[in-house]
Coordinates of C-alpha atoms in Angstrom, one line a residue:
Chain A
M30 CA -47.2 -3.6 2.9
A31 CA -49.9 -5.3 5.0
I32 CA -47.7 -7.6 7.0
K33 CA -49.4 -9.3 9.9
E34 CA -47.8 -7.6 12.8
N35 CA -47.8 -10.6 15.1
S36 CA -46.4 -13.0 12.6
Y37 CA -43.2 -11.3 11.2
N38 CA -41.9 -7.8 10.7
L39 CA -40.7 -6.1 7.6
R40 CA -37.0 -6.7 8.0
E41 CA -37.6 -10.4 8.6
F42 CA -39.7 -10.5 5.4
L43 CA -37.0 -8.6 3.5
A44 CA -34.2 -11.0 4.7
F45 CA -36.4 -14.0 3.7
T46 CA -37.2 -12.5 0.3
G47 CA -33.5 -11.9 -0.3
A48 CA -32.6 -15.4 0.7
K49 CA -35.1 -16.9 -1.8
L50 CA -33.3 -15.2 -4.7
L51 CA -30.0 -17.0 -3.9
E52 CA -29.2 -20.4 -5.4
D53 CA -27.4 -23.4 -4.1
K54 CA -23.9 -24.0 -5.4
K55 CA -23.4 -20.4 -6.4
S56 CA -21.4 -17.6 -4.8
V57 CA -22.6 -14.4 -3.2
F58 CA -20.6 -11.3 -2.2
V59 CA -22.5 -9.7 0.6
G60 CA -22.6 -6.2 2.1
T61 CA -23.4 -5.1 5.7
G62 CA -26.8 -5.8 7.3
L63 CA -29.7 -7.5 5.6
P64 CA -27.6 -9.1 2.8
I65 CA -25.6 -11.0 5.4
V66 CA -28.7 -12.2 7.1
A67 CA -30.3 -13.2 3.8
A68 CA -27.3 -15.2 2.7
T69 CA -27.0 -16.9 6.0
L70 CA -30.7 -17.9 5.9
A71 CA -30.3 -19.2 2.4
Q72 CA -27.3 -21.3 3.5
K73 CA -29.3 -22.7 6.4
T74 CA -32.3 -23.6 4.2
H75 CA -32.3 -24.3 0.5
A76 CA -28.7 -23.4 -0.4
P77 CA -26.4 -25.3 1.9
N78 CA -23.5 -25.0 -0.6
L79 CA -23.9 -21.2 -1.1
L80 CA -20.4 -19.7 -1.1
I81 CA -20.5 -16.6 0.9
V82 CA -17.8 -14.0 0.2
F83 CA -16.8 -11.0 2.3
E84 CA -14.8 -8.1 1.0
A85 CA -12.2 -8.2 3.7
G86 CA -11.2 -11.7 2.9
G87 CA -13.6 -14.2 4.5
L88 CA -14.3 -17.0 1.9
G89 CA -17.0 -19.6 2.4
P90 CA -17.8 -19.2 6.1
R91 CA -20.5 -20.8 8.2
L92 CA -21.6 -17.8 10.2
P93 CA -22.3 -18.7 13.9
E94 CA -24.2 -15.5 14.5
L95 CA -24.8 -12.2 12.8
A96 CA -21.6 -10.4 11.8
I97 CA -21.8 -6.7 12.8
S98 CA -19.0 -5.9 10.3
V99 CA -18.0 -7.5 7.0
G100 CA -14.4 -7.7 8.3
E101 CA -14.8 -9.3 11.7
S102 CA -13.9 -12.8 12.8
R103 CA -17.5 -14.2 12.3
T104 CA -16.9 -13.6 8.5
F105 CA -14.3 -16.4 8.4
H106 CA -15.8 -18.7 11.0
R107 CA -15.4 -22.2 9.7
A108 CA -14.5 -20.7 6.3
V109 CA -12.6 -22.4 3.6
A110 CA -10.1 -19.6 3.5
A111 CA -9.2 -16.4 5.4
T112 CA -7.6 -14.4 2.7
S113 CA -7.3 -10.7 1.7
M114 CA -9.2 -8.0 0.0
H115 CA -6.9 -8.1 -3.0
D116 CA -7.6 -11.8 -3.4
V117 CA -11.4 -11.4 -3.1
M118 CA -11.6 -8.4 -5.3
S119 CA -9.4 -10.1 -7.9
L120 CA -11.6 -13.2 -7.9
S121 CA -14.6 -10.9 -8.4
Q122 CA -13.0 -9.1 -11.3
A123 CA -12.1 -12.4 -12.8
G124 CA -15.7 -13.6 -12.8
Y125 CA -16.0 -15.9 -9.7
I126 CA -18.9 -14.0 -8.1
D127 CA -22.5 -15.0 -9.2
Y128 CA -24.4 -12.6 -7.0
G129 CA -23.6 -9.3 -5.4
F130 CA -25.9 -8.3 -2.6
L131 CA -26.1 -4.7 -1.4
G132 CA -28.2 -2.2 0.5
A133 CA -28.8 1.3 -0.8
A134 CA -29.9 4.8 0.2
Q135 CA -31.0 6.1 -3.2
M136 CA -31.6 4.4 -6.5
D137 CA -32.8 5.4 -10.0
M138 CA -34.8 3.5 -12.7
Y139 CA -31.6 2.0 -14.1
G140 CA -30.5 0.6 -10.7
N141 CA -27.8 3.2 -10.2
I142 CA -27.1 3.6 -6.4
N143 CA -26.0 6.6 -4.3
T144 CA -24.4 5.9 -0.9
T145 CA -22.0 8.9 -1.0
V146 CA -23.7 12.2 -0.5
I147 CA -27.1 14.0 -0.4
G148 CA -26.8 17.4 -2.0
D149 CA -23.6 18.8 -3.4
H150 CA -20.4 16.7 -3.1
D151 CA -18.1 19.4 -1.9
S152 CA -20.5 21.0 0.6
P153 CA -22.9 18.2 1.4
Q154 CA -26.3 18.4 2.9
A155 CA -25.7 14.9 4.3
R156 CA -22.5 12.9 4.0
L157 CA -22.9 9.2 3.6
P158 CA -20.1 6.6 3.9
G159 CA -19.2 6.4 0.2
S160 CA -18.7 3.4 -2.0
G161 CA -16.9 1.0 0.3
G162 CA -16.9 -2.2 -1.7
A163 CA -20.3 -1.4 -3.3
S164 CA -19.1 0.0 -6.6
D165 CA -16.7 -2.9 -6.9
V166 CA -19.4 -5.5 -6.1
A167 CA -21.8 -3.9 -8.7
S168 CA -19.1 -3.7 -11.3
F169 CA -17.9 -7.3 -11.0
S170 CA -20.8 -9.6 -9.9
Q171 CA -22.6 -11.5 -12.6
R172 CA -25.9 -10.4 -11.1
L173 CA -26.6 -7.7 -8.5
I174 CA -29.4 -7.8 -5.9
I175 CA -30.3 -4.5 -4.1
I176 CA -32.3 -4.1 -0.9
I177 CA -34.0 -0.8 -0.1
A178 CA -36.2 -1.1 3.0
N179 CA -38.0 2.2 2.6
Q180 CA -39.1 2.7 -1.0
S181 CA -40.5 6.2 -1.4
K182 CA -40.2 9.2 -3.7
R183 CA -37.1 10.1 -1.7
T184 CA -35.3 6.8 -2.3
F185 CA -36.6 5.9 -5.7
V186 CA -35.4 9.1 -7.4
S187 CA -35.4 10.2 -11.1
K188 CA -31.7 11.1 -10.7
V189 CA -29.3 10.0 -8.0
D190 CA -27.4 12.9 -6.3
F191 CA -24.2 11.0 -6.8
L192 CA -23.7 7.8 -8.8
T193 CA -21.6 5.8 -6.4
T194 CA -22.4 2.4 -7.7
P195 CA -23.2 1.4 -11.3
G196 CA -26.5 0.0 -12.4
Y197 CA -27.3 0.2 -16.1
L198 CA -25.9 3.8 -16.1
D199 CA -28.0 5.7 -18.7
G200 CA -29.5 2.7 -20.4
P201 CA -28.9 -0.3 -22.7
G202 CA -25.3 -0.9 -23.6
A203 CA -24.0 1.8 -21.3
R204 CA -22.1 -0.5 -18.9
E205 CA -20.2 -2.2 -21.7
R206 CA -19.4 1.2 -23.4
A207 CA -18.0 2.4 -20.0
G208 CA -15.8 -0.7 -19.9
L209 CA -17.6 -2.7 -17.2
P210 CA -17.6 -6.5 -17.7
R211 CA -20.0 -7.8 -20.4
G212 CA -23.4 -9.1 -19.3
T213 CA -23.3 -7.8 -15.7
G214 CA -25.7 -5.5 -14.0
P215 CA -28.6 -5.3 -11.5
Y216 CA -30.9 -8.3 -11.4
R217 CA -33.4 -7.8 -8.6
V218 CA -34.4 -5.0 -6.3
I219 CA -36.3 -5.8 -3.1
T220 CA -38.3 -3.1 -1.2
Q221 CA -41.1 -3.1 1.4
L222 CA -43.6 -3.1 -1.5
G223 CA -42.3 -5.6 -4.0
I224 CA -39.7 -7.3 -6.0
Y225 CA -38.4 -5.7 -9.2
G226 CA -36.3 -6.8 -12.1
F227 CA -35.1 -4.9 -15.2
D228 CA -36.6 -4.9 -18.7
D229 CA -34.3 -6.7 -21.1
E230 CA -34.6 -4.1 -23.8
T231 CA -34.8 -0.8 -22.0
K232 CA -32.9 -1.9 -18.8
R233 CA -35.5 0.0 -16.8
L234 CA -36.9 -1.1 -13.5
Q235 CA -39.9 -3.4 -13.9
L236 CA -42.2 -5.0 -11.3
V237 CA -41.8 -8.7 -10.8
S238 CA -44.1 -9.4 -7.8
L239 CA -46.1 -7.5 -5.2
H240 CA -45.7 -8.3 -1.6
P241 CA -48.9 -9.6 0.0
G242 CA -51.5 -6.8 0.4
V243 CA -49.7 -4.3 -1.8
T244 CA -51.3 -2.7 -4.8
V245 CA -49.8 -1.4 -8.1
E246 CA -51.0 2.1 -7.1
E247 CA -48.8 2.0 -3.9
I248 CA -45.9 1.0 -6.1
R249 CA -46.5 4.0 -8.3
E250 CA -47.1 6.4 -5.5
N251 CA -43.8 5.6 -3.9
S252 CA -41.5 6.3 -6.8
S253 CA -40.3 9.5 -8.6
F254 CA -39.9 7.6 -11.9
D255 CA -42.3 5.4 -13.9
I256 CA -41.9 1.8 -13.0
L257 CA -42.7 -0.7 -15.8
I258 CA -45.7 -2.9 -14.9
P259 CA -46.0 -6.0 -16.9
K260 CA -49.4 -7.7 -17.6
K261 CA -48.6 -10.6 -15.3
V262 CA -47.4 -9.7 -11.8
G263 CA -46.9 -12.3 -9.1
T264 CA -47.3 -12.2 -5.4
S265 CA -44.1 -12.5 -3.3
P266 CA -43.8 -15.7 -1.2
E267 CA -44.0 -15.4 2.6
P268 CA -41.7 -17.0 5.2
T269 CA -42.6 -20.2 6.9
P270 CA -42.5 -20.6 10.7
E271 CA -39.2 -22.5 10.3
D272 CA -37.6 -19.6 8.3
L273 CA -38.6 -17.2 11.1
R274 CA -37.3 -19.6 13.7
I275 CA -33.9 -19.7 12.0
L276 CA -33.8 -15.9 11.6
R277 CA -34.7 -15.3 15.2
E278 CA -33.0 -18.1 17.1
E279 CA -30.0 -19.0 14.9
I280 CA -29.0 -15.8 13.0
D281 CA -29.9 -12.6 14.9
R282 CA -30.8 -13.6 18.4
A283 CA -30.4 -10.0 19.7
A284 CA -32.6 -8.7 16.9
I285 CA -29.9 -6.2 15.9
C286 CA -30.5 -6.3 12.2
L287 CA -34.1 -7.7 12.3
G288 CA -35.6 -5.6 15.0
K289 CA -38.4 -3.4 13.9
Chain B
M11 CA -2.2 7.3 -25.6
D12 CA -5.6 9.0 -25.3
I13 CA -7.0 9.6 -21.9
L14 CA -10.7 9.0 -22.1
Q15 CA -11.5 10.4 -18.7
Q16 CA -9.7 11.9 -15.8
G17 CA -11.0 11.9 -12.3
K18 CA -11.0 15.3 -10.6
G19 CA -10.1 14.0 -7.1
Q20 CA -6.8 15.2 -5.7
L21 CA -4.0 12.7 -6.2
V22 CA -2.6 12.1 -2.8
G23 CA 0.4 10.0 -1.9
W24 CA 1.6 9.3 -5.5
Y25 CA 5.3 9.4 -6.4
D26 CA 7.2 8.7 -9.5
P27 CA 8.4 5.1 -9.2
D28 CA 12.1 6.1 -9.4
E29 CA 11.6 8.7 -6.7
A30 CA 9.9 6.0 -4.6
R31 CA 12.8 3.6 -5.1
E32 CA 15.2 6.3 -4.1
W33 CA 13.3 6.9 -0.9
V34 CA 13.4 3.2 -0.1
R35 CA 17.1 3.0 -0.8
Q36 CA 17.8 5.9 1.6
N37 CA 15.3 5.3 4.4
K38 CA 14.5 1.6 4.7
S39 CA 17.3 -0.3 6.5
R40 CA 17.9 -4.0 5.8
E41 CA 19.6 -4.4 9.2
L42 CA 18.0 -6.7 11.8
K43 CA 17.9 -4.2 14.6
D44 CA 15.7 -3.8 17.7
K45 CA 12.9 -1.4 16.8
T46 CA 10.9 -1.6 20.0
M47 CA 9.7 1.7 21.5
S48 CA 6.7 3.3 23.2
A49 CA 3.6 4.5 21.3
K50 CA 4.6 8.0 22.4
E51 CA 8.0 7.8 20.8
A52 CA 6.8 6.1 17.6
V53 CA 4.2 8.8 17.0
S54 CA 6.6 11.7 17.8
R55 CA 9.3 10.2 15.6
F56 CA 7.2 9.1 12.6
V57 CA 4.0 11.1 12.4
K58 CA 4.3 14.7 11.2
D59 CA 1.7 17.4 10.8
G60 CA 0.3 17.3 7.3
D61 CA 1.1 13.7 6.7
F62 CA -1.0 11.3 4.6
I63 CA -1.8 8.5 7.1
A64 CA -3.4 5.1 6.8
S65 CA -4.7 2.7 9.4
G66 CA -4.6 -1.1 9.1
G67 CA -7.3 -3.7 9.8
F68 CA -10.8 -3.3 8.6
G69 CA -13.6 -1.2 10.1
H70 CA -13.5 -1.9 13.8
T71 CA -11.3 -5.0 13.4
R72 CA -7.6 -5.2 14.2
V73 CA -7.1 -1.4 14.4
S74 CA -4.1 0.1 16.1
M75 CA -6.1 2.2 18.6
A76 CA -3.0 2.8 20.8
I77 CA -1.4 4.8 18.0
I78 CA -4.6 6.6 17.2
Y79 CA -5.1 7.8 20.7
E80 CA -1.5 8.9 20.8
I81 CA -1.8 10.9 17.6
I82 CA -4.7 12.7 19.3
R83 CA -2.8 13.1 22.6
Q84 CA 0.1 14.7 20.7
K85 CA -2.3 17.0 18.9
K86 CA -1.1 16.3 15.3
R87 CA -2.8 18.5 12.8
N88 CA -3.7 18.8 9.1
L89 CA -3.4 15.1 8.5
I90 CA -4.9 13.6 5.4
M91 CA -6.4 10.2 6.1
A92 CA -7.0 7.2 3.8
G93 CA -10.7 6.5 4.3
K94 CA -10.2 2.8 3.5
T95 CA -12.9 1.0 5.4
A96 CA -12.2 3.6 8.0
V97 CA -14.7 3.5 10.8
H98 CA -13.9 4.2 14.5
D99 CA -10.3 5.2 13.7
F100 CA -11.4 7.7 11.1
D101 CA -14.4 9.0 13.1
I102 CA -12.3 9.8 16.2
L103 CA -9.3 11.3 14.3
V104 CA -11.6 13.6 12.3
S105 CA -13.8 14.5 15.3
S106 CA -10.7 15.4 17.4
G107 CA -9.5 17.8 14.7
C108 CA -6.3 15.9 13.8
V109 CA -7.5 14.9 10.3
N110 CA -9.0 17.7 8.1
R111 CA -8.8 16.0 4.6
A112 CA -9.7 12.5 3.4
E113 CA -9.8 10.3 0.3
V114 CA -12.8 8.2 1.0
A115 CA -13.8 4.7 0.1
Y116 CA -15.8 3.9 3.2
S117 CA -15.9 6.4 6.1
F118 CA -18.5 8.3 8.2
G119 CA -20.2 5.0 9.2
H120 CA -20.0 2.3 11.8
E121 CA -21.4 -0.4 9.6
L122 CA -24.4 -2.1 11.3
R123 CA -24.3 0.4 14.2
G124 CA -25.2 3.4 12.0
L125 CA -23.6 6.5 10.7
S126 CA -20.8 8.5 12.5
P127 CA -22.2 11.6 14.1
G128 CA -18.8 13.1 14.9
S129 CA -17.0 13.0 11.5
R130 CA -20.2 13.7 9.5
R131 CA -20.6 16.9 11.5
M132 CA -17.0 17.9 10.6
V133 CA -17.6 17.3 6.9
Q134 CA -21.1 18.9 6.8
T135 CA -19.7 22.1 8.5
G136 CA -16.6 22.2 6.2
Q137 CA -14.1 21.4 8.9
C138 CA -13.0 18.3 7.1
K139 CA -12.8 18.1 3.3
V140 CA -13.3 15.0 1.1
I141 CA -10.6 15.6 -1.5
A142 CA -11.2 12.4 -3.5
E143 CA -13.5 9.4 -3.7
T144 CA -12.6 5.8 -4.5
S145 CA -13.8 2.3 -3.7
N146 CA -12.4 -0.4 -1.5
A147 CA -11.0 -2.2 -4.4
G148 CA -9.6 1.1 -5.7
Y149 CA -7.8 1.7 -2.4
Q150 CA -6.3 -1.6 -2.0
W151 CA -5.1 -1.5 -5.6
R152 CA -3.5 1.9 -4.9
W153 CA -1.5 0.1 -2.2
L154 CA -0.7 -2.7 -4.6
A155 CA 0.7 -0.5 -7.3
A156 CA 2.9 1.3 -4.8
M157 CA 4.0 -2.1 -3.3
M158 CA 4.8 -3.3 -6.8
G159 CA 6.9 -0.1 -7.4
V160 CA 4.8 0.9 -10.5
S161 CA 2.8 4.0 -11.2
F162 CA -0.6 2.4 -11.4
V163 CA -2.6 -0.8 -11.8
P164 CA -5.3 -1.3 -14.3
S165 CA -8.8 -2.3 -13.2
R166 CA -12.4 -2.4 -14.4
T167 CA -14.0 -1.1 -11.3
M168 CA -15.8 2.2 -10.8
L169 CA -16.1 2.8 -14.6
G170 CA -19.1 4.9 -15.6
T171 CA -19.7 6.3 -12.0
D172 CA -19.4 9.6 -10.1
T173 CA -17.0 7.7 -7.8
M174 CA -14.7 7.5 -10.8
A175 CA -15.3 11.1 -11.7
H176 CA -14.3 12.2 -8.2
S177 CA -11.4 9.8 -7.9
S178 CA -7.7 10.3 -8.9
C179 CA -7.9 7.6 -11.5
K180 CA -7.6 8.0 -15.3
V181 CA -9.5 6.0 -17.9
I182 CA -7.7 4.9 -21.1
E183 CA -8.4 2.5 -23.9
D184 CA -6.8 -0.8 -23.0
P185 CA -4.1 -1.3 -25.7
F186 CA -4.8 -5.1 -25.6
S187 CA -8.6 -5.4 -25.5
G188 CA -9.5 -2.0 -26.9
K189 CA -12.0 -1.5 -24.1
P190 CA -11.9 1.3 -21.6
V191 CA -9.9 0.5 -18.5
A192 CA -9.2 2.5 -15.3
L193 CA -5.7 3.2 -14.2
I194 CA -5.6 3.3 -10.4
P195 CA -2.6 5.4 -9.2
A196 CA -0.1 4.1 -6.7
A197 CA -0.4 5.5 -3.1
Y198 CA 2.4 5.7 -0.6
P199 CA 1.2 6.8 2.8
D200 CA 3.7 8.9 4.7
V201 CA 2.9 6.7 7.7
A202 CA 0.8 3.6 8.4
F203 CA 0.0 1.9 11.6
I204 CA -1.0 -1.8 11.8
H205 CA -1.9 -3.9 14.8
V206 CA -0.8 -7.5 14.7
H207 CA -1.1 -10.6 16.9
R208 CA 2.6 -11.0 17.4
C209 CA 6.0 -9.9 16.0
D210 CA 9.7 -10.0 17.0
V211 CA 11.7 -6.9 18.0
H212 CA 12.7 -6.4 14.4
G213 CA 9.1 -6.2 13.1
N214 CA 8.6 -9.6 11.5
A215 CA 4.9 -9.8 12.1
Q216 CA 2.2 -12.5 12.1
V217 CA -1.5 -11.8 11.6
D218 CA -4.1 -14.5 12.4
G219 CA -7.2 -14.6 10.2
I220 CA -7.8 -12.4 7.2
I221 CA -5.0 -10.0 6.3
V222 CA -7.4 -7.5 4.6
E223 CA -5.1 -4.9 2.9
D224 CA -2.3 -5.0 5.3
F225 CA 0.0 -7.2 3.2
E226 CA 0.0 -4.4 0.6
L227 CA -0.3 -1.4 3.0
A228 CA 2.7 -2.6 5.1
R229 CA 4.9 -2.7 1.9
C230 CA 3.9 0.6 0.4
A231 CA 3.9 2.9 3.5
R232 CA 7.0 5.1 3.8
R233 CA 7.0 4.7 7.5
L234 CA 5.3 1.7 9.2
I235 CA 4.5 1.5 12.9
V236 CA 3.6 -2.0 14.0
T237 CA 1.7 -2.4 17.3
T238 CA 1.5 -5.9 18.6
E239 CA -0.4 -7.9 21.2
E240 CA 2.9 -9.6 22.0
V241 CA 6.6 -9.5 21.2
I242 CA 8.0 -13.0 20.4
D243 CA 11.6 -14.0 19.7
N244 CA 13.1 -14.2 16.3
E245 CA 13.7 -18.0 16.5
T246 CA 10.0 -18.5 16.8
I247 CA 9.5 -16.5 13.7
R248 CA 12.2 -18.6 11.9
R249 CA 10.6 -21.9 12.8
E250 CA 7.4 -21.1 10.9
P251 CA 8.4 -18.4 8.3
W252 CA 5.3 -19.0 6.3
R253 CA 3.3 -17.2 9.0
T254 CA 5.1 -13.9 8.5
S255 CA 2.9 -11.6 6.5
I256 CA 4.9 -8.4 7.3
P257 CA 8.7 -8.7 7.0
F258 CA 11.0 -6.6 9.2
M259 CA 12.6 -4.4 6.6
V260 CA 9.4 -2.5 5.9
V261 CA 8.8 -1.8 9.6
D262 CA 10.1 1.3 11.4
A263 CA 8.7 0.9 14.9
V264 CA 7.5 -2.0 17.1
V265 CA 5.2 -1.1 19.9
E266 CA 4.0 -3.8 22.3
V267 CA 0.4 -3.0 23.4
P268 CA -1.8 -5.8 24.8
Y269 CA -5.4 -5.1 23.9
G270 CA -4.0 -2.4 21.6
S271 CA -7.0 -2.6 19.3
H272 CA -9.6 -1.9 22.1
P273 CA -12.5 -1.0 21.6
C274 CA -12.1 -2.7 18.3
E275 CA -11.9 -6.5 17.7
M276 CA -8.8 -8.7 17.6
P277 CA -9.8 -11.8 15.8
G278 CA -9.3 -14.9 17.9
M279 CA -8.5 -12.8 21.0
Y280 CA -11.2 -10.3 22.0
Y281 CA -14.4 -8.9 20.5
Y282 CA -15.7 -5.3 20.0
D283 CA -16.4 -3.4 23.2
E284 CA -19.9 -2.4 22.3
D285 CA -20.4 -0.6 25.6
H286 CA -17.4 1.7 24.8
I287 CA -18.4 2.1 21.1
A288 CA -21.9 3.0 22.2
E289 CA -20.5 5.6 24.6
W290 CA -18.5 7.2 21.8
L291 CA -21.5 7.1 19.4
S292 CA -23.6 8.9 22.0
L293 CA -21.0 11.5 23.1
S294 CA -19.9 12.3 19.5
K295 CA -23.3 13.7 18.6
T296 CA -22.1 17.0 19.9
A297 CA -18.7 18.8 19.8
E298 CA -18.9 19.1 23.6
G299 CA -19.4 15.4 23.9
V300 CA -16.3 14.7 21.7
E301 CA -14.4 17.0 24.1
E302 CA -15.7 15.1 27.1
Y303 CA -14.7 11.8 25.6
L304 CA -11.2 13.0 24.7
Q305 CA -10.7 14.5 28.2
K306 CA -11.7 11.3 29.9
Y307 CA -10.1 8.6 27.7
V308 CA -7.2 10.3 25.9
F309 CA -5.9 13.5 27.6
G310 CA -6.9 12.3 31.1
V311 CA -4.7 9.2 30.9
E312 CA -0.9 8.7 30.7
C313 CA -0.9 5.5 28.6
F314 CA -2.9 2.8 27.1
E315 CA -2.9 0.6 30.3
D316 CA -4.5 3.5 32.2
Y317 CA -7.1 3.8 29.4
L318 CA -7.9 0.1 29.6
E319 CA -8.5 0.4 33.4
L320 CA -11.0 3.2 32.7
C321 CA -12.8 0.9 30.2
G322 CA -13.4 -1.7 32.9
G323 CA -9.9 -3.3 33.2
I324 CA -9.4 -7.0 33.3
K325 CA -13.0 -7.8 34.1
Q326 CA -14.2 -6.2 30.8
M327 CA -11.3 -7.6 28.9
N328 CA -12.2 -11.1 30.0
Y329 CA -15.8 -10.5 29.0
L330 CA -14.6 -9.4 25.5
K331 CA -12.5 -12.7 25.3
R332 CA -15.6 -14.8 26.1
R333 CA -17.6 -12.7 23.6
E334 CA -15.1 -13.4 20.9
F335 CA -15.4 -17.1 21.4
L336 CA -19.2 -16.9 21.4
R337 CA -19.5 -17.8 25.1
E338 CA -21.5 -14.6 25.8
P339 CA -24.6 -13.4 23.9
M340 CA -24.5 -10.5 21.6
R341 CA -25.5 -7.1 23.0
A342 CA -26.0 -3.9 21.2
P343 CA -26.2 -0.9 23.6
W344 CA -26.1 1.5 20.6
R345 CA -29.5 0.4 19.5
K346 CA -32.3 2.6 20.5

């Protein structure tokens, strides 16, 4: 994407884009890295009453700085409760989580994610961390948001090597048939090129908006599967100087997550 | 009842509930006795080669590093580790050759710091096997089932995924709703080690902040080693019993180790030692580097106090305290 180098970098833009998708007075279950930054920015701007939930038990914190881990003390700083994984996962399963927010290494057109292994499971080419809470977050949240910072033919794949975390599985109705909660599933995918949603009928990945300077051709070139392109495609909004100030001065001063 | 799907992961740590009850009856004393001992004694008494082990806390937070270093020092072998949000603990135990099998929810990564070069190398070269997959909810519900004394708990997580296909769960038709539901099997670790803020000599323990999975893990582990920042007296416990999250009768050993989670965090006390974690992440890129680290920090010292001195002693510990309370800026030496 044609980001103006001296104004903001890609990771700052992705964090901002994620933040804009979150609503005030809703809950979001966040994974490590950009999702935490995005949720914190949302809380500090348009969604002051966003309930941030961490898998280790932090409930409703006001993060004083970036949390390196989703289980550290920052995750329950000025929180409403410091509870347990059993509590948080049970609340999720019972329907209290509006948005799940995850990163991913590989994704297919139904929003299925792989974070377990590249190659064969038993003799892997590359071992990745595994599900962690990701499969749970994607199973239980009403709506799932996924960030992939490096969309390419290697990350947007026709088939994931290992289906760690459920998207729409193999298509319409598949989640419900498998026993996952009704009406749940991926909602948005954010990459360096655009914002995507999922077609209501086919449950396939569909472009929602292009980031500034990006073309539909670039979207197609950087995917191993066909992305649905609707007639009307928007342009993703850009961060204001105030958004960037908050990101740089209040959230990630050491530029650990937002560094280039 | 029809089994709709059966995960092909190895079922580790499961026992018939009656067998588990019998073990508790015979091995878990209800007597209030003094269980204090050294880390060396606790590990030699309660950790055996081939055991299924689990570590408390979460990621790099509230981890019983004193016990982990002692397991390496005593060269325990063929351990199976619960890869439940297992980060530094798992990475170092796999890299050092103590653990050669794992059931994985989250392992091989250091969260924001990146992936684990040491333990990934061990898996990619076949020296450590992933014998089952699960998720974080899956793991903590395995503890819950065992803590409850039942064979499994039902859940709706992991359905439709390869994580489920490689787990030790079974999927059946829920007899109430008629929908598919996962049965998550109980897991009783042979030994677990949990680091707490304070406890008495009997093992009545208090944790400040989130308890993560330790409420369940403490109650399902066959043997439980509690390491503590501080031993306090029983009367202090009895004045505020609502603060006790781990009661004495599930505890087998109490080990007092100030800064016992270093280089990991102790909420409300001290923050991650990023300098030390960065040194590990750098050295563990090669097998020789792992050996260098272990010689310096594990085999080259007699006890945890000596290790802390090597890590910068009181000066560094005071810095980590200030860092925990946000009086020092974040630094990330592991970033390129």
